[in-house]
mmCIF file of C-alpha atoms in Angstrom:
data_model
loop_
_atom_site.group_PDB
_atom_site.id
_atom_site.type_symbol
_atom_site.label_atom_id
_atom_site.label_comp_id
_atom_site.label_asym_id
_atom_site.label_seq_id
_atom_site.Cartn_x
_atom_site.Cartn_y
_atom_site.Cartn_z
ATOM 1 C CA MET A 1 -0.266 0.230 0.081
ATOM 2 C CA ASN A 2 1.310 3.382 -0.960
ATOM 3 C CA LEU A 3 0.470 5.321 2.076
ATOM 4 C CA ASN A 4 0.024 9.135 1.313
ATOM 5 C CA THR A 5 -2.274 10.550 3.983
ATOM 6 C CA PHE A 6 -2.090 10.128 7.700
ATOM 7 C CA THR A 7 -4.510 11.123 10.044
ATOM 8 C CA HIS A 8 -4.349 11.471 14.238
ATOM 9 C CA VAL A 9 -7.919 9.852 15.377
ATOM 10 C CA TYR A 10 -9.035 9.782 18.974
ATOM 11 C CA ASN A 11 -12.075 9.595 20.857
ATOM 12 C CA ARG A 12 -13.513 8.993 24.616
ATOM 13 C CA GLY A 13 -16.424 7.606 26.437
ATOM 14 C CA VAL A 14 -19.366 9.288 26.862
ATOM 15 C CA ASP A 15 -19.404 11.684 29.904
ATOM 16 C CA LYS A 16 -15.618 10.564 30.395
ATOM 17 C CA ARG A 17 -16.762 7.240 31.347
ATOM 18 C CA GLN A 18 -14.327 4.342 31.391
ATOM 19 C CA ILE A 19 -14.277 2.451 28.080
ATOM 20 C CA PHE A 20 -12.018 -0.119 28.959
ATOM 21 C CA LEU A 21 -12.676 -2.143 32.215
ATOM 22 C CA THR A 22 -10.707 -5.029 32.061
ATOM 23 C CA GLU A 23 -7.752 -6.570 30.193
ATOM 24 C CA ASP A 24 -10.167 -8.452 27.805
ATOM 25 C CA HIS A 25 -11.782 -4.898 26.953
ATOM 26 C CA ASN A 26 -8.720 -3.991 25.945
ATOM 27 C CA ARG A 27 -7.568 -7.214 23.847
ATOM 28 C CA ARG A 28 -11.028 -7.055 22.296
ATOM 29 C CA PHE A 29 -10.583 -3.431 21.109
ATOM 30 C CA LEU A 30 -7.060 -4.464 19.548
ATOM 31 C CA LEU A 31 -8.599 -7.274 17.730
ATOM 32 C CA THR A 32 -11.146 -5.166 16.400
ATOM 33 C CA LEU A 33 -8.574 -2.770 15.152
ATOM 34 C CA ARG A 34 -6.653 -5.443 13.477
ATOM 35 C CA LEU A 35 -9.759 -7.145 11.893
ATOM 36 C CA SER A 36 -11.558 -3.791 10.979
ATOM 37 C CA ARG A 37 -8.740 -2.936 8.719
ATOM 38 C CA LEU A 38 -8.729 -6.061 6.392
ATOM 39 C CA LYS A 39 -10.646 -6.078 3.755
ATOM 40 C CA ASN A 40 -12.241 -9.536 3.656
ATOM 41 C CA ALA A 41 -12.637 -9.577 7.431
ATOM 42 C CA PRO A 42 -16.045 -10.630 9.053
ATOM 43 C CA PRO A 43 -17.629 -7.739 10.816
ATOM 44 C CA PRO A 44 -16.082 -7.640 14.259
ATOM 45 C CA SER A 45 -19.499 -7.348 15.683
ATOM 46 C CA VAL A 46 -20.616 -10.874 14.563
ATOM 47 C CA LEU A 47 -17.155 -12.391 15.206
ATOM 48 C CA ASP A 48 -18.095 -14.417 18.520
ATOM 49 C CA ARG A 49 -21.027 -16.043 16.817
ATOM 50 C CA LEU A 50 -18.942 -17.090 14.122
ATOM 51 C CA ILE A 51 -16.286 -18.426 16.190
ATOM 52 C CA LYS A 52 -18.967 -20.177 18.363
ATOM 53 C CA ASP A 53 -20.473 -21.805 15.276
ATOM 54 C CA GLY A 54 -17.256 -23.022 13.973
ATOM 55 C CA LYS A 55 -17.458 -20.931 10.792
ATOM 56 C CA ILE A 56 -14.219 -19.071 11.968
ATOM 57 C CA LYS A 57 -11.119 -21.029 13.376
ATOM 58 C CA PRO A 58 -8.474 -19.530 15.727
ATOM 59 C CA ASP A 59 -5.931 -20.165 13.228
ATOM 60 C CA GLN A 60 -7.818 -17.803 10.907
ATOM 61 C CA ILE A 61 -7.664 -15.192 13.591
ATOM 62 C CA LYS A 62 -4.016 -15.892 14.083
ATOM 63 C CA ASN A 63 -3.321 -15.406 10.475
ATOM 64 C CA ALA A 64 -5.888 -12.752 9.832
ATOM 65 C CA GLU A 65 -3.841 -10.867 7.396
ATOM 66 C CA SER A 66 -3.499 -13.614 5.224
ATOM 67 C CA GLU A 67 -6.994 -15.030 5.737
ATOM 68 C CA PHE A 68 -8.951 -11.932 5.335
ATOM 69 C CA GLY A 69 -6.448 -9.245 3.790
ATOM 70 C CA PRO A 70 -5.305 -7.158 2.355
ATOM 71 C CA PRO A 71 -5.591 -4.124 4.574
ATOM 72 C CA PHE A 72 -7.215 -1.164 3.007
ATOM 73 C CA ILE A 73 -6.019 1.358 5.846
ATOM 74 C CA ASP A 74 -2.722 0.883 7.969
ATOM 75 C CA ILE A 75 -2.435 1.450 11.579
ATOM 76 C CA LEU A 76 0.910 3.299 12.360
ATOM 77 C CA ALA A 77 0.314 3.692 16.149
ATOM 78 C CA PHE A 78 -2.160 3.313 19.144
ATOM 79 C CA CYS A 79 -2.501 3.904 22.662
ATOM 80 C CA LEU A 80 -5.316 2.733 24.906
ATOM 81 C CA MET A 81 -6.154 4.346 28.295
ATOM 82 C CA TRP A 82 -8.889 3.766 30.519
ATOM 83 C CA ASN A 83 -11.449 6.279 29.091
ATOM 84 C CA HIS A 84 -9.977 7.146 25.729
ATOM 85 C CA TYR A 85 -7.858 5.901 23.004
ATOM 86 C CA HIS A 86 -5.398 7.246 20.260
ATOM 87 C CA LEU A 87 -4.490 6.147 16.734
ATOM 88 C CA LEU A 88 -2.395 7.162 13.902
ATOM 89 C CA LEU A 89 -3.608 5.807 10.663
ATOM 90 C CA GLY A 90 -2.373 5.745 7.207
ATOM 91 C CA GLU A 91 -4.431 5.555 4.149
ATOM 92 C CA GLU A 92 -3.909 5.921 0.074
ATOM 93 C CA ASN A 93 -4.902 9.325 -1.300
ATOM 94 C CA GLU A 94 -7.325 7.493 -3.728
ATOM 95 C CA ASP A 95 -9.193 6.284 -0.945
ATOM 96 C CA ARG A 96 -10.293 9.230 1.212
ATOM 97 C CA THR A 97 -13.230 7.284 2.488
ATOM 98 C CA ALA A 98 -11.011 4.648 4.161
ATOM 99 C CA ILE A 99 -10.661 6.226 7.883
ATOM 100 C CA VAL A 100 -14.420 6.926 7.776
ATOM 101 C CA LYS A 101 -15.068 3.215 6.926
ATOM 102 C CA PHE A 102 -12.772 1.714 9.365
ATOM 103 C CA MET A 103 -13.827 4.093 12.132
ATOM 104 C CA GLN A 104 -17.379 2.997 11.622
ATOM 105 C CA ARG A 105 -16.605 -0.818 11.926
ATOM 106 C CA VAL A 106 -14.433 -0.002 15.099
ATOM 107 C CA GLY A 107 -17.121 2.228 16.821
ATOM 108 C CA THR A 108 -20.128 -0.200 16.017
ATOM 109 C CA ALA A 109 -18.114 -3.629 16.859
ATOM 110 C CA TYR A 110 -16.548 -2.514 20.139
ATOM 111 C CA THR A 111 -19.772 -0.399 21.308
ATOM 112 C CA MET A 112 -21.828 -3.811 20.599
ATOM 113 C CA TYR A 113 -19.148 -5.699 22.307
ATOM 114 C CA PHE A 114 -18.891 -3.638 25.411
ATOM 115 C CA ASN A 115 -22.857 -3.240 25.804
ATOM 116 C CA LYS A 116 -23.392 -7.106 25.587
ATOM 117 C CA PHE A 117 -20.941 -7.940 28.288
ATOM 118 C CA GLU A 118 -21.711 -5.020 30.468
ATOM 119 C CA LYS A 119 -25.675 -5.606 30.023
ATOM 120 C CA ARG A 120 -25.890 -1.686 29.074
ATOM 121 C CA LYS A 121 -27.565 -0.056 26.059
ATOM 122 C CA GLY A 122 -26.785 3.273 24.441
ATOM 123 C CA ARG A 123 -23.794 5.401 22.902
ATOM 124 C CA LEU A 124 -20.248 4.311 24.538
ATOM 125 C CA PHE A 125 -18.426 7.060 22.788
ATOM 126 C CA GLU A 126 -18.822 10.786 23.547
ATOM 127 C CA SER A 127 -19.369 11.617 19.718
ATOM 128 C CA GLN A 128 -17.887 10.584 16.284
ATOM 129 C CA TYR A 129 -14.482 10.296 16.650
ATOM 130 C CA LYS A 130 -12.267 13.213 16.122
ATOM 131 C CA SER A 131 -9.303 13.638 13.908
ATOM 132 C CA VAL A 132 -6.281 15.905 12.972
ATOM 133 C CA HIS A 133 -4.776 15.512 9.327
ATOM 134 C CA ILE A 134 -0.819 15.247 9.291
ATOM 135 C CA GLU A 135 0.529 17.819 7.263
ATOM 136 C CA HIS A 136 4.217 17.300 7.251
ATOM 137 C CA ASN A 137 7.027 14.603 8.682
ATOM 138 C CA GLU A 138 7.538 16.687 11.747
ATOM 139 C CA GLN A 139 4.026 16.438 12.787
ATOM 140 C CA LEU A 140 4.054 12.784 11.803
ATOM 141 C CA LEU A 141 6.939 12.087 14.321
ATOM 142 C CA GLN A 142 5.443 14.465 17.046
ATOM 143 C CA THR A 143 1.950 12.556 16.706
ATOM 144 C CA GLY A 144 3.667 9.327 17.278
ATOM 145 C CA ARG A 145 5.527 10.332 20.199
ATOM 146 C CA TYR A 146 2.302 12.061 21.591
ATOM 147 C CA ILE A 147 0.592 8.930 21.276
ATOM 148 C CA HIS A 148 3.195 6.531 22.855
ATOM 149 C CA VAL A 149 4.217 8.911 25.916
ATOM 150 C CA ASN A 150 0.155 9.262 26.534
ATOM 151 C CA PRO A 151 0.235 7.137 29.653
ATOM 152 C CA THR A 152 2.750 9.258 31.431
ATOM 153 C CA ASN A 153 0.051 12.308 31.209
ATOM 154 C CA SER A 154 -2.539 10.372 32.726
ATOM 155 C CA GLY A 155 -3.207 10.245 36.463
ATOM 156 C CA PHE A 156 -4.995 6.879 36.012
ATOM 157 C CA SER A 157 -1.663 5.148 34.698
ATOM 158 C CA LYS A 158 1.069 6.980 36.557
ATOM 159 C CA LEU A 159 3.798 5.645 34.366
ATOM 160 C CA ASN A 160 7.159 7.331 34.278
ATOM 161 C CA PHE A 161 9.043 7.274 31.006
ATOM 162 C CA LYS A 162 11.408 4.463 31.803
ATOM 163 C CA SER A 163 8.056 2.044 31.842
ATOM 164 C CA LEU A 164 6.699 3.266 28.554
ATOM 165 C CA PRO A 165 7.957 0.129 26.813
ATOM 166 C CA ASP A 166 6.180 -2.290 29.205
ATOM 167 C CA TYR A 167 2.903 -0.417 28.824
ATOM 168 C CA PRO A 168 0.858 -3.260 27.066
ATOM 169 C CA TRP A 169 -1.985 -1.135 25.568
ATOM 170 C CA SER A 170 0.505 0.707 23.137
ATOM 171 C CA SER A 171 2.198 0.006 19.836
ATOM 172 C CA LEU A 172 5.524 1.525 21.426
ATOM 173 C CA ALA A 173 7.156 -1.852 22.076
ATOM 174 C CA THR A 174 6.737 -2.827 18.293
ATOM 175 C CA TYR A 175 9.040 0.230 17.508
ATOM 176 C CA LEU A 176 11.621 -0.718 20.015
ATOM 177 C CA ARG A 177 11.598 -4.483 19.942
ATOM 178 C CA PRO A 178 11.977 -7.029 17.069
ATOM 179 C CA ASN A 179 8.957 -9.686 16.782
ATOM 180 C CA GLY A 180 6.308 -6.670 17.541
ATOM 181 C CA LEU A 181 2.690 -6.579 16.458
ATOM 182 C CA PRO A 182 2.709 -7.568 12.817
ATOM 183 C CA TRP A 183 -0.275 -5.608 12.131
ATOM 184 C CA ILE A 184 1.143 -2.430 12.905
ATOM 185 C CA ASN A 185 3.113 -0.528 10.086
ATOM 186 C CA SER A 186 5.792 1.330 11.615
ATOM 187 C CA GLN A 187 7.906 2.019 8.419
ATOM 188 C CA PRO A 188 6.379 5.356 7.817
ATOM 189 C CA ILE A 189 7.636 6.715 11.210
ATOM 190 C CA LEU A 190 11.140 4.738 11.328
ATOM 191 C CA SER A 191 12.177 5.657 7.961
ATOM 192 C CA LEU A 192 12.283 9.383 8.977
ATOM 193 C CA PHE A 193 15.207 8.203 11.455
ATOM 194 C CA GLU A 194 18.783 7.928 10.088
ATOM 195 C CA ASN A 195 19.661 4.979 12.534
ATOM 196 C CA LYS A 196 17.988 2.933 15.257
#
């Protein structure tokens, strides 16, 4: 995919409510991100039923990119906090609707999952997601940095900078270690550096 357009996307819970109550919620949101970016993936909102009925096997989820790809959008960075999230997304200029489609999939699927397991109804997110178009490489670097240091800015996580690589709900470890998340495209940001 030839990425030409980058966008910082973020949203938070309605009334600033907590949207990730357990580690299972965080894991499910990440699975929703991963699958929602693939052209041929089943809607994440029906994923549980498809797995339960045996129509999707665990190996298909493990190898989602080869099973359901290719991606129509790339995720460069993410950070999940207790009541909000940040994403850095890339798309081709030819398909300026990719982010809208992706975010509709993510918002609908995760809200349905959360409401089902928390026995609630109604909106989960404050509003439609907010977005900032990235204008130049310096902004791309600073946005990636902002997303990855977000846990140090929260009274909830109380992390310091040295602990950031160990924060499990961020893509930072993919940038710092080999064998990171294969569905994160770190190349657009890493290519801006001369060396590791």
